[in-house]
mmCIF file of C-alpha atoms in Angstrom:
data_model
loop_
_atom_site.group_PDB
_atom_site.id
_atom_site.type_symbol
_atom_site.label_atom_id
_atom_site.label_comp_id
_atom_site.label_asym_id
_atom_site.label_seq_id
_atom_site.Cartn_x
_atom_site.Cartn_y
_atom_site.Cartn_z
ATOM 1 C CA MET A 1 -65.384 25.052 -6.348
ATOM 2 C CA SER A 2 -65.164 28.799 -5.891
ATOM 3 C CA GLU A 3 -63.274 31.123 -8.211
ATOM 4 C CA PRO A 4 -60.000 31.581 -6.239
ATOM 5 C CA LEU A 5 -59.788 27.820 -5.607
ATOM 6 C CA ARG A 6 -60.179 27.035 -9.305
ATOM 7 C CA THR A 7 -57.533 29.603 -10.168
ATOM 8 C CA LEU A 8 -55.117 28.228 -7.559
ATOM 9 C CA LEU A 9 -55.472 24.778 -9.093
ATOM 10 C CA ALA A 10 -55.029 26.202 -12.602
ATOM 11 C CA VAL A 11 -51.803 27.957 -11.510
ATOM 12 C CA PHE A 12 -50.152 25.144 -9.573
ATOM 13 C CA ALA A 13 -51.149 21.943 -11.399
ATOM 14 C CA PRO A 14 -49.389 22.846 -14.703
ATOM 15 C CA LEU A 15 -46.330 24.106 -12.795
ATOM 16 C CA SER A 16 -46.134 20.727 -11.081
ATOM 17 C CA LEU A 17 -45.236 19.161 -14.429
ATOM 18 C CA LEU A 18 -42.472 21.730 -15.054
ATOM 19 C CA THR A 19 -40.552 21.004 -11.841
ATOM 20 C CA ILE A 20 -37.702 19.134 -13.516
ATOM 21 C CA GLY A 21 -34.752 18.830 -11.164
ATOM 22 C CA GLY A 22 -36.817 19.914 -8.159
ATOM 23 C CA GLY A 23 -39.207 22.555 -6.912
ATOM 24 C CA GLN A 24 -36.738 25.460 -7.148
ATOM 25 C CA SER A 25 -37.041 25.506 -10.926
ATOM 26 C CA VAL A 26 -40.570 26.992 -10.826
ATOM 27 C CA VAL A 27 -40.268 29.557 -8.024
ATOM 28 C CA ALA A 28 -39.727 32.426 -10.482
ATOM 29 C CA ASP A 29 -42.852 31.504 -12.397
ATOM 30 C CA ILE A 30 -44.896 31.115 -9.209
ATOM 31 C CA GLN A 31 -43.862 34.648 -8.290
ATOM 32 C CA ARG A 32 -44.842 35.964 -11.729
ATOM 33 C CA GLN A 33 -48.302 34.383 -11.592
ATOM 34 C CA VAL A 34 -49.044 35.129 -7.946
ATOM 35 C CA VAL A 35 -47.814 38.735 -7.976
ATOM 36 C CA ASP A 36 -48.037 40.041 -11.565
ATOM 37 C CA VAL A 37 -50.833 38.007 -13.138
ATOM 38 C CA HIS A 38 -53.331 37.411 -10.310
ATOM 39 C CA HIS A 39 -52.359 40.217 -7.888
ATOM 40 C CA TRP A 40 -52.901 37.940 -4.900
ATOM 41 C CA MET A 41 -50.097 39.663 -2.999
ATOM 42 C CA THR A 42 -47.357 42.269 -3.348
ATOM 43 C CA ALA A 43 -43.786 41.344 -4.330
ATOM 44 C CA ARG A 44 -42.774 42.091 -0.738
ATOM 45 C CA GLU A 45 -45.362 39.671 0.662
ATOM 46 C CA PHE A 46 -44.167 37.003 -1.778
ATOM 47 C CA VAL A 47 -40.572 37.435 -0.593
ATOM 48 C CA ASP A 48 -41.781 36.954 2.994
ATOM 49 C CA LEU A 49 -43.661 33.761 2.132
ATOM 50 C CA PHE A 50 -40.596 32.486 0.270
ATOM 51 C CA ALA A 51 -38.442 33.233 3.332
ATOM 52 C CA ILE A 52 -40.901 31.315 5.525
ATOM 53 C CA SER A 53 -40.748 28.300 3.201
ATOM 54 C CA ARG A 54 -36.926 28.404 3.466
ATOM 55 C CA MET A 55 -36.829 28.653 7.257
ATOM 56 C CA THR A 56 -39.344 25.883 7.913
ATOM 57 C CA PRO A 57 -38.198 22.241 7.773
ATOM 58 C CA GLY A 58 -39.736 19.956 5.159
ATOM 59 C CA PRO A 59 -40.084 20.297 1.374
ATOM 60 C CA GLY A 60 -39.517 23.886 0.197
ATOM 61 C CA SER A 61 -42.341 23.469 -2.315
ATOM 62 C CA LEU A 62 -44.821 23.688 0.545
ATOM 63 C CA LEU A 63 -44.482 27.344 -0.463
ATOM 64 C CA ALA A 64 -47.558 26.527 -2.572
ATOM 65 C CA THR A 65 -49.466 25.559 0.599
ATOM 66 C CA LEU A 66 -48.553 28.850 2.174
ATOM 67 C CA ILE A 67 -49.672 30.823 -0.881
ATOM 68 C CA GLY A 68 -52.961 28.904 -0.962
ATOM 69 C CA TRP A 69 -53.500 29.690 2.725
ATOM 70 C CA HIS A 70 -52.778 33.356 2.094
ATOM 71 C CA VAL A 71 -55.193 33.510 -0.866
ATOM 72 C CA ALA A 72 -58.132 31.417 0.335
ATOM 73 C CA GLY A 73 -57.547 30.082 3.863
ATOM 74 C CA PHE A 74 -57.825 26.391 4.714
ATOM 75 C CA TRP A 75 -59.290 25.167 1.426
ATOM 76 C CA GLY A 76 -56.873 27.351 -0.493
ATOM 77 C CA ALA A 77 -53.975 25.594 1.283
ATOM 78 C CA ILE A 78 -55.442 22.166 0.472
ATOM 79 C CA VAL A 79 -56.118 22.954 -3.193
ATOM 80 C CA ALA A 80 -52.706 24.567 -3.839
ATOM 81 C CA THR A 81 -50.954 21.615 -2.172
ATOM 82 C CA ILE A 82 -52.862 19.134 -4.330
ATOM 83 C CA GLY A 83 -52.099 21.257 -7.392
ATOM 84 C CA ILE A 84 -48.317 21.364 -6.932
ATOM 85 C CA PHE A 85 -47.846 17.760 -5.717
ATOM 86 C CA ALA A 86 -50.576 15.509 -7.116
ATOM 87 C CA PRO A 87 -49.906 15.444 -10.894
ATOM 88 C CA THR A 88 -46.284 14.349 -10.532
ATOM 89 C CA ALA A 89 -47.143 12.116 -7.563
ATOM 90 C CA PHE A 90 -49.290 9.981 -9.875
ATOM 91 C CA LEU A 91 -46.524 9.984 -12.463
ATOM 92 C CA ILE A 92 -43.846 8.682 -10.089
ATOM 93 C CA PHE A 93 -46.311 6.245 -8.520
ATOM 94 C CA GLY A 94 -46.956 4.750 -11.964
ATOM 95 C CA LEU A 95 -43.221 4.532 -12.641
ATOM 96 C CA ALA A 96 -42.529 2.877 -9.275
ATOM 97 C CA HIS A 97 -45.187 0.299 -10.144
ATOM 98 C CA ILE A 98 -43.755 -0.383 -13.617
ATOM 99 C CA TRP A 99 -40.241 -0.546 -12.172
ATOM 100 C CA ARG A 100 -41.138 -3.290 -9.746
ATOM 101 C CA ARG A 101 -43.163 -5.212 -12.271
ATOM 102 C CA TYR A 102 -40.331 -5.369 -14.824
ATOM 103 C CA SER A 103 -37.562 -5.610 -12.249
ATOM 104 C CA GLY A 104 -34.272 -6.656 -13.870
ATOM 105 C CA ALA A 105 -35.400 -6.147 -17.499
ATOM 106 C CA ARG A 106 -32.704 -5.000 -19.907
ATOM 107 C CA TRP A 107 -34.387 -1.642 -20.675
ATOM 108 C CA GLN A 108 -34.475 -0.946 -16.969
ATOM 109 C CA ARG A 109 -30.766 -1.619 -16.547
ATOM 110 C CA VAL A 110 -30.099 0.627 -19.564
ATOM 111 C CA LEU A 111 -32.140 3.475 -18.046
ATOM 112 C CA GLU A 112 -30.542 3.088 -14.610
ATOM 113 C CA THR A 113 -27.037 2.975 -16.088
ATOM 114 C CA GLY A 114 -27.787 5.974 -18.308
ATOM 115 C CA LEU A 115 -29.445 8.093 -15.622
ATOM 116 C CA ARG A 116 -26.791 7.495 -12.971
ATOM 117 C CA PRO A 117 -24.098 9.942 -14.193
ATOM 118 C CA VAL A 118 -26.709 12.611 -15.038
ATOM 119 C CA ALA A 119 -28.261 12.394 -11.564
ATOM 120 C CA ALA A 120 -24.830 12.610 -9.903
ATOM 121 C CA GLY A 121 -23.897 15.652 -12.033
ATOM 122 C CA MET A 122 -27.207 17.362 -11.211
ATOM 123 C CA ILE A 123 -26.910 16.841 -7.455
ATOM 124 C CA LEU A 124 -23.298 18.063 -7.396
ATOM 125 C CA ALA A 125 -24.191 21.112 -9.519
ATOM 126 C CA SER A 126 -27.000 22.161 -7.190
ATOM 127 C CA VAL A 127 -24.754 21.678 -4.133
ATOM 128 C CA TYR A 128 -22.048 23.745 -5.825
ATOM 129 C CA VAL A 129 -24.494 26.600 -6.448
ATOM 130 C CA LEU A 130 -25.793 26.252 -2.879
ATOM 131 C CA ILE A 131 -22.294 26.491 -1.351
ATOM 132 C CA ARG A 132 -21.440 29.579 -3.376
ATOM 133 C CA THR A 133 -24.608 31.400 -2.327
ATOM 134 C CA LEU A 134 -24.581 30.526 1.407
ATOM 135 C CA ASP A 135 -25.217 33.432 3.758
ATOM 136 C CA GLY A 136 -22.332 33.745 6.185
ATOM 137 C CA GLY A 137 -19.340 33.807 3.802
ATOM 138 C CA TRP A 138 -16.308 31.552 4.134
ATOM 139 C CA LEU A 139 -17.245 30.521 7.674
ATOM 140 C CA ALA A 140 -20.503 29.081 6.327
ATOM 141 C CA GLN A 141 -18.575 27.294 3.567
ATOM 142 C CA LEU A 142 -16.119 25.908 6.106
ATOM 143 C CA LEU A 143 -19.035 24.701 8.238
ATOM 144 C CA ALA A 144 -20.582 23.024 5.176
ATOM 145 C CA ILE A 145 -17.333 21.142 4.461
ATOM 146 C CA ALA A 146 -16.917 20.146 8.119
ATOM 147 C CA SER A 147 -20.519 18.927 8.229
ATOM 148 C CA THR A 148 -19.944 16.832 5.092
ATOM 149 C CA ALA A 149 -16.854 15.248 6.649
ATOM 150 C CA VAL A 150 -18.751 14.386 9.835
ATOM 151 C CA LEU A 151 -21.721 12.953 7.943
ATOM 152 C CA MET A 152 -19.531 10.898 5.595
ATOM 153 C CA THR A 153 -17.461 9.355 8.381
ATOM 154 C CA THR A 154 -19.906 8.874 11.287
ATOM 155 C CA ARG A 155 -23.456 7.650 11.849
ATOM 156 C CA VAL A 156 -24.530 10.732 13.778
ATOM 157 C CA ASN A 157 -28.171 11.844 13.369
ATOM 158 C CA PRO A 158 -28.370 14.711 10.837
ATOM 159 C CA PHE A 159 -30.537 16.717 13.248
ATOM 160 C CA VAL A 160 -27.593 16.862 15.673
ATOM 161 C CA VAL A 161 -25.383 18.225 12.865
ATOM 162 C CA VAL A 162 -27.980 20.870 11.909
ATOM 163 C CA LEU A 163 -28.449 21.881 15.574
ATOM 164 C CA ALA A 164 -24.662 22.112 15.956
ATOM 165 C CA GLY A 165 -24.616 24.368 12.868
ATOM 166 C CA MET A 166 -27.166 26.667 14.532
ATOM 167 C CA GLY A 167 -25.183 26.666 17.780
ATOM 168 C CA ILE A 168 -21.879 27.403 16.041
ATOM 169 C CA PHE A 169 -23.390 30.314 14.109
ATOM 170 C CA ILE A 170 -25.037 31.785 17.202
ATOM 171 C CA SER A 171 -21.684 31.563 19.033
ATOM 172 C CA LEU A 172 -19.825 33.133 16.102
ATOM 173 C CA HIS A 173 -22.424 35.887 16.065
ATOM 174 C CA ALA A 174 -21.928 36.466 19.777
ATOM 175 C CA VAL A 175 -18.201 37.059 19.239
ATOM 176 C CA GLY A 176 -18.873 39.218 16.195
ATOM 177 C CA LEU A 177 -17.650 36.931 13.378
ATOM 178 C CA VAL A 178 -20.924 36.562 11.453
ATOM 179 C CA MET B 1 -41.661 -8.498 -4.974
ATOM 180 C CA LEU B 2 -41.404 -6.925 -1.564
ATOM 181 C CA ASP B 3 -38.118 -7.467 0.229
ATOM 182 C CA ALA B 4 -38.047 -9.865 3.145
ATOM 183 C CA SER B 5 -37.061 -7.017 5.457
ATOM 184 C CA SER B 6 -40.099 -4.960 4.473
ATOM 185 C CA ASN B 7 -42.440 -7.344 6.328
ATOM 186 C CA ARG B 8 -41.433 -5.586 9.496
ATOM 187 C CA ILE B 9 -42.375 -2.126 8.239
ATOM 188 C CA SER B 10 -45.946 -0.842 8.495
ATOM 189 C CA SER B 11 -47.507 2.076 6.670
ATOM 190 C CA PRO B 12 -48.171 4.052 9.890
ATOM 191 C CA GLN B 13 -44.492 3.580 10.701
ATOM 192 C CA LEU B 14 -43.546 5.033 7.285
ATOM 193 C CA PHE B 15 -45.903 7.960 7.915
ATOM 194 C CA LEU B 16 -44.186 8.658 11.238
ATOM 195 C CA ILE B 17 -40.642 8.410 9.848
ATOM 196 C CA PHE B 18 -41.415 10.776 6.971
ATOM 197 C CA SER B 19 -43.242 13.162 9.328
ATOM 198 C CA ARG B 20 -40.264 13.201 11.670
ATOM 199 C CA ILE B 21 -37.864 13.960 8.815
ATOM 200 C CA GLY B 22 -40.250 16.590 7.438
ATOM 201 C CA LEU B 23 -40.475 18.301 10.822
ATOM 202 C CA THR B 24 -36.770 18.256 11.739
ATOM 203 C CA SER B 25 -34.937 18.843 8.443
ATOM 204 C CA PHE B 26 -34.046 22.496 9.016
ATOM 205 C CA GLY B 27 -31.910 23.964 6.256
ATOM 206 C CA GLY B 28 -32.953 21.513 3.525
ATOM 207 C CA GLY B 29 -31.014 18.570 2.100
ATOM 208 C CA LEU B 30 -33.985 16.211 2.437
ATOM 209 C CA SER B 31 -32.829 13.579 -0.040
ATOM 210 C CA GLY B 32 -29.627 13.322 1.992
ATOM 211 C CA TRP B 33 -31.721 12.654 5.103
ATOM 212 C CA LEU B 34 -33.594 9.900 3.271
ATOM 213 C CA LEU B 35 -30.355 8.200 2.144
ATOM 214 C CA ARG B 36 -29.099 8.223 5.719
ATOM 215 C CA GLU B 37 -32.354 7.044 7.251
ATOM 216 C CA PHE B 38 -33.442 4.301 4.854
ATOM 217 C CA VAL B 39 -30.144 3.037 3.415
ATOM 218 C CA HIS B 40 -27.348 3.679 5.877
ATOM 219 C CA SER B 41 -29.102 3.532 9.283
ATOM 220 C CA ARG B 42 -32.038 1.147 8.836
ATOM 221 C CA LYS B 43 -30.735 -0.758 5.795
ATOM 222 C CA TRP B 44 -34.273 -1.174 4.446
ATOM 223 C CA LEU B 45 -33.119 -0.297 0.916
ATOM 224 C CA THR B 46 -29.873 -0.940 -0.933
ATOM 225 C CA GLU B 47 -27.906 2.004 -2.329
ATOM 226 C CA GLU B 48 -28.766 0.618 -5.761
ATOM 227 C CA GLU B 49 -32.548 0.808 -5.125
ATOM 228 C CA PHE B 50 -32.257 4.261 -3.584
ATOM 229 C CA PHE B 51 -30.209 5.784 -6.389
ATOM 230 C CA SER B 52 -32.386 4.284 -9.123
ATOM 231 C CA GLY B 53 -35.338 6.062 -7.530
ATOM 232 C CA LEU B 54 -33.360 9.271 -7.096
ATOM 233 C CA ALA B 55 -32.169 9.285 -10.720
ATOM 234 C CA ILE B 56 -35.766 8.838 -11.912
ATOM 235 C CA SER B 57 -37.063 11.472 -9.448
ATOM 236 C CA GLN B 58 -34.528 13.932 -10.805
ATOM 237 C CA ALA B 59 -35.049 13.241 -14.489
ATOM 238 C CA MET B 60 -38.855 13.331 -14.189
ATOM 239 C CA PRO B 61 -40.824 16.419 -13.225
ATOM 240 C CA GLY B 62 -41.848 16.583 -9.599
ATOM 241 C CA ILE B 63 -40.564 17.705 -6.234
ATOM 242 C CA ASN B 64 -37.594 15.386 -5.620
ATOM 243 C CA VAL B 65 -38.330 14.655 -1.999
ATOM 244 C CA THR B 66 -42.048 13.847 -2.427
ATOM 245 C CA ASN B 67 -41.153 11.718 -5.457
ATOM 246 C CA MET B 68 -38.593 9.894 -3.306
ATOM 247 C CA ALA B 69 -41.152 9.444 -0.510
ATOM 248 C CA ILE B 70 -43.529 7.773 -2.961
ATOM 249 C CA TRP B 71 -40.739 5.678 -4.490
ATOM 250 C CA ILE B 72 -39.444 4.463 -1.117
ATOM 251 C CA GLY B 73 -42.934 3.921 0.348
ATOM 252 C CA TYR B 74 -44.028 1.888 -2.672
ATOM 253 C CA ARG B 75 -40.820 -0.158 -2.609
ATOM 254 C CA LEU B 76 -41.251 -1.029 1.065
ATOM 255 C CA ARG B 77 -45.015 -1.387 1.486
ATOM 256 C CA GLY B 78 -46.762 -1.121 -1.890
ATOM 257 C CA ASN B 79 -49.704 1.231 -2.491
ATOM 258 C CA SER B 80 -50.488 2.024 1.140
ATOM 259 C CA GLY B 81 -46.785 2.623 1.842
ATOM 260 C CA ALA B 82 -46.573 5.110 -1.021
ATOM 261 C CA ILE B 83 -49.633 7.026 0.235
ATOM 262 C CA ALA B 84 -48.483 6.981 3.875
ATOM 263 C CA SER B 85 -44.989 8.226 2.980
ATOM 264 C CA PHE B 86 -46.325 10.957 0.689
ATOM 265 C CA LEU B 87 -48.754 12.202 3.353
ATOM 266 C CA GLY B 88 -46.019 11.956 5.996
ATOM 267 C CA ILE B 89 -43.674 14.302 4.172
ATOM 268 C CA ILE B 90 -46.317 16.963 3.408
ATOM 269 C CA VAL B 91 -49.197 17.025 5.942
ATOM 270 C CA LEU B 92 -47.540 17.910 9.261
ATOM 271 C CA PRO B 93 -44.723 19.946 7.668
ATOM 272 C CA GLY B 94 -47.406 21.865 5.705
ATOM 273 C CA MET B 95 -49.305 22.626 8.921
ATOM 274 C CA LEU B 96 -46.071 23.696 10.603
ATOM 275 C CA MET B 97 -45.320 26.006 7.689
ATOM 276 C CA VAL B 98 -48.702 27.731 7.971
ATOM 277 C CA LEU B 99 -48.114 28.082 11.723
ATOM 278 C CA VAL B 100 -44.665 29.618 11.163
ATOM 279 C CA GLY B 101 -46.312 31.900 8.595
ATOM 280 C CA THR B 102 -48.665 33.287 11.230
ATOM 281 C CA LEU B 103 -45.759 33.835 13.653
ATOM 282 C CA PHE B 104 -43.379 35.164 11.001
ATOM 283 C CA ALA B 105 -43.770 38.831 11.812
ATOM 284 C CA SER B 106 -42.625 38.251 15.396
ATOM 285 C CA LEU B 107 -39.893 35.681 14.514
ATOM 286 C CA GLN B 108 -38.430 37.913 11.829
ATOM 287 C CA GLY B 109 -37.776 40.721 14.292
ATOM 288 C CA PHE B 110 -34.917 38.779 15.917
ATOM 289 C CA ASP B 111 -31.440 38.712 14.361
ATOM 290 C CA ILE B 112 -30.867 35.423 16.119
ATOM 291 C CA THR B 113 -33.540 33.716 13.961
ATOM 292 C CA HIS B 114 -31.636 34.535 10.785
ATOM 293 C CA ILE B 115 -28.244 33.653 12.257
ATOM 294 C CA ALA B 116 -29.518 30.274 13.486
ATOM 295 C CA LEU B 117 -31.096 29.492 10.106
ATOM 296 C CA ASP B 118 -27.930 30.493 8.225
ATOM 297 C CA GLY B 119 -26.025 28.048 10.439
ATOM 298 C CA ALA B 120 -28.618 25.309 9.841
ATOM 299 C CA ALA B 121 -28.477 25.885 6.075
ATOM 300 C CA ALA B 122 -24.663 25.703 6.036
ATOM 301 C CA ALA B 123 -24.659 22.470 8.054
ATOM 302 C CA ALA B 124 -27.445 20.972 5.902
ATOM 303 C CA VAL B 125 -25.249 21.423 2.808
ATOM 304 C CA GLY B 126 -23.285 18.532 4.283
ATOM 305 C CA LEU B 127 -26.285 16.265 3.698
ATOM 306 C CA SER B 128 -26.613 17.291 0.059
ATOM 307 C CA LEU B 129 -22.886 17.119 -0.583
ATOM 308 C CA SER B 130 -22.523 13.676 0.989
ATOM 309 C CA LEU B 131 -25.489 12.532 -1.120
ATOM 310 C CA GLY B 132 -23.781 13.937 -4.230
ATOM 311 C CA LEU B 133 -20.444 12.305 -3.367
ATOM 312 C CA THR B 134 -22.133 8.959 -2.712
ATOM 313 C CA ALA B 135 -23.943 9.250 -6.063
ATOM 314 C CA ALA B 136 -20.683 10.156 -7.837
ATOM 315 C CA ARG B 137 -18.912 7.191 -6.230
ATOM 316 C CA ARG B 138 -21.493 4.908 -7.840
ATOM 317 C CA VAL B 139 -20.828 6.187 -11.374
ATOM 318 C CA PRO B 140 -18.711 3.593 -13.239
ATOM 319 C CA ARG B 141 -15.033 4.573 -13.510
ATOM 320 C CA LYS B 142 -15.142 4.736 -17.292
ATOM 321 C CA VAL B 143 -14.539 7.613 -19.676
ATOM 322 C CA ILE B 144 -18.069 8.068 -21.021
ATOM 323 C CA PRO B 145 -20.092 8.037 -17.768
ATOM 324 C CA MET B 146 -17.476 10.252 -16.090
ATOM 325 C CA ALA B 147 -17.563 12.717 -19.010
ATOM 326 C CA ILE B 148 -21.385 12.875 -18.874
ATOM 327 C CA MET B 149 -21.337 13.514 -15.132
ATOM 328 C CA VAL B 150 -18.766 16.311 -15.469
ATOM 329 C CA ALA B 151 -20.542 17.862 -18.487
ATOM 330 C CA THR B 152 -23.895 17.892 -16.625
ATOM 331 C CA PHE B 153 -22.210 19.471 -13.595
ATOM 332 C CA VAL B 154 -20.485 22.180 -15.650
ATOM 333 C CA ALA B 155 -23.542 22.987 -17.797
ATOM 334 C CA ILE B 156 -25.843 23.467 -14.778
ATOM 335 C CA GLY B 157 -23.519 24.537 -11.965
ATOM 336 C CA VAL B 158 -20.937 26.685 -13.766
ATOM 337 C CA LEU B 159 -22.495 27.811 -17.060
ATOM 338 C CA HIS B 160 -26.073 28.056 -15.674
ATOM 339 C CA TRP B 161 -27.638 26.685 -18.841
ATOM 340 C CA PRO B 162 -31.418 26.076 -18.685
ATOM 341 C CA LEU B 163 -31.958 22.978 -16.574
ATOM 342 C CA MET B 164 -34.666 21.411 -18.707
ATOM 343 C CA TRP B 165 -32.580 21.364 -21.902
ATOM 344 C CA VAL B 166 -29.445 20.160 -20.153
ATOM 345 C CA VAL B 167 -31.369 17.312 -18.565
ATOM 346 C CA LEU B 168 -33.163 16.352 -21.776
ATOM 347 C CA VAL B 169 -29.956 16.285 -23.838
ATOM 348 C CA SER B 170 -27.730 14.601 -21.249
ATOM 349 C CA VAL B 171 -30.381 11.988 -20.404
ATOM 350 C CA PHE B 172 -30.880 11.205 -24.087
ATOM 351 C CA VAL B 173 -27.148 10.913 -24.857
ATOM 352 C CA SER B 174 -26.406 8.970 -21.700
ATOM 353 C CA ILE B 175 -29.227 6.458 -22.205
ATOM 354 C CA ALA B 176 -28.360 5.994 -25.885
ATOM 355 C CA LEU B 177 -24.758 5.196 -24.952
ATOM 356 C CA ALA B 178 -25.884 2.886 -22.163
ATOM 357 C CA HIS B 179 -28.091 1.110 -24.696
ATOM 358 C CA LEU B 180 -25.062 0.431 -26.903
ATOM 359 C CA THR B 181 -22.869 -0.844 -24.065
ATOM 360 C CA THR B 182 -25.309 -2.786 -21.831
ATOM 361 C CA ALA B 183 -25.458 -6.516 -22.422
#
């Protein structure tokens, strides 16, 4: 394995194990390593790659794939992707296996009961932060609430709701509101 | 044991479903998509199974949505299901991301790109919020679980305390209390 590929793996594999609560928790450290430590790109280029990872559908942590591609082309993309996803993939795979094997055991019910309120609090906290930082001001927040109401009360495909959100914002832009 | 319903699901089918979600989920909120797809629309998993996996995905390190893909795939189709679901959520979306990266300079020039994505992001909050509300609805209506949920929310969302410590402490306290009260 060539030098940049080894370094990509050495950057992303340890970060994989620090992604508690989701991929967003390590973005700041990815930036530090990619820009300040290894000088693979400028801060400006990093911001662009981050913006691309936000605008593309799919897991935001594919940011690692994009960085790998930028640093070392095709194999860089493959190695960075393996680095950020594989270590924790094996971890959760092992847990899924154990969970099924000991299905219904008391310790499992204890863990599920104990984790439930923490998981709910974490999801609501990240949504709360998300709503407060939405681009587009109170109209965006109103749209978020309306979208929640539609999704909670109907069986509409989420893609339709997201497309409607795009359409509404483009229309609002056309009349000068956003 | 695999569920009876899972006999109908093949690994290639899981790959395609996860690819489709990975390629259409503009604005984020992927776990909300998964709840809708696998629990509410197709009824391949119960809410109970889904939220157990989600709670573990959140408490453990790892990207939530790839962890959930592995959890759901394994639940429905064992080893090959886990691999197919994992590859589904990253391979084609990863290729799309590289493609968007090469077009970025031209896409970025248009205001309309940013406006459309802001709208998509606002609408996609609905997926995350409905996931959060469904999760909250499943928390037992008792003082201790409710207090832990609110404390976790306030510590992370309002006070912005470091996530890792909040999770470690609240998971420890919550599991210890569950240990004392579970028969």
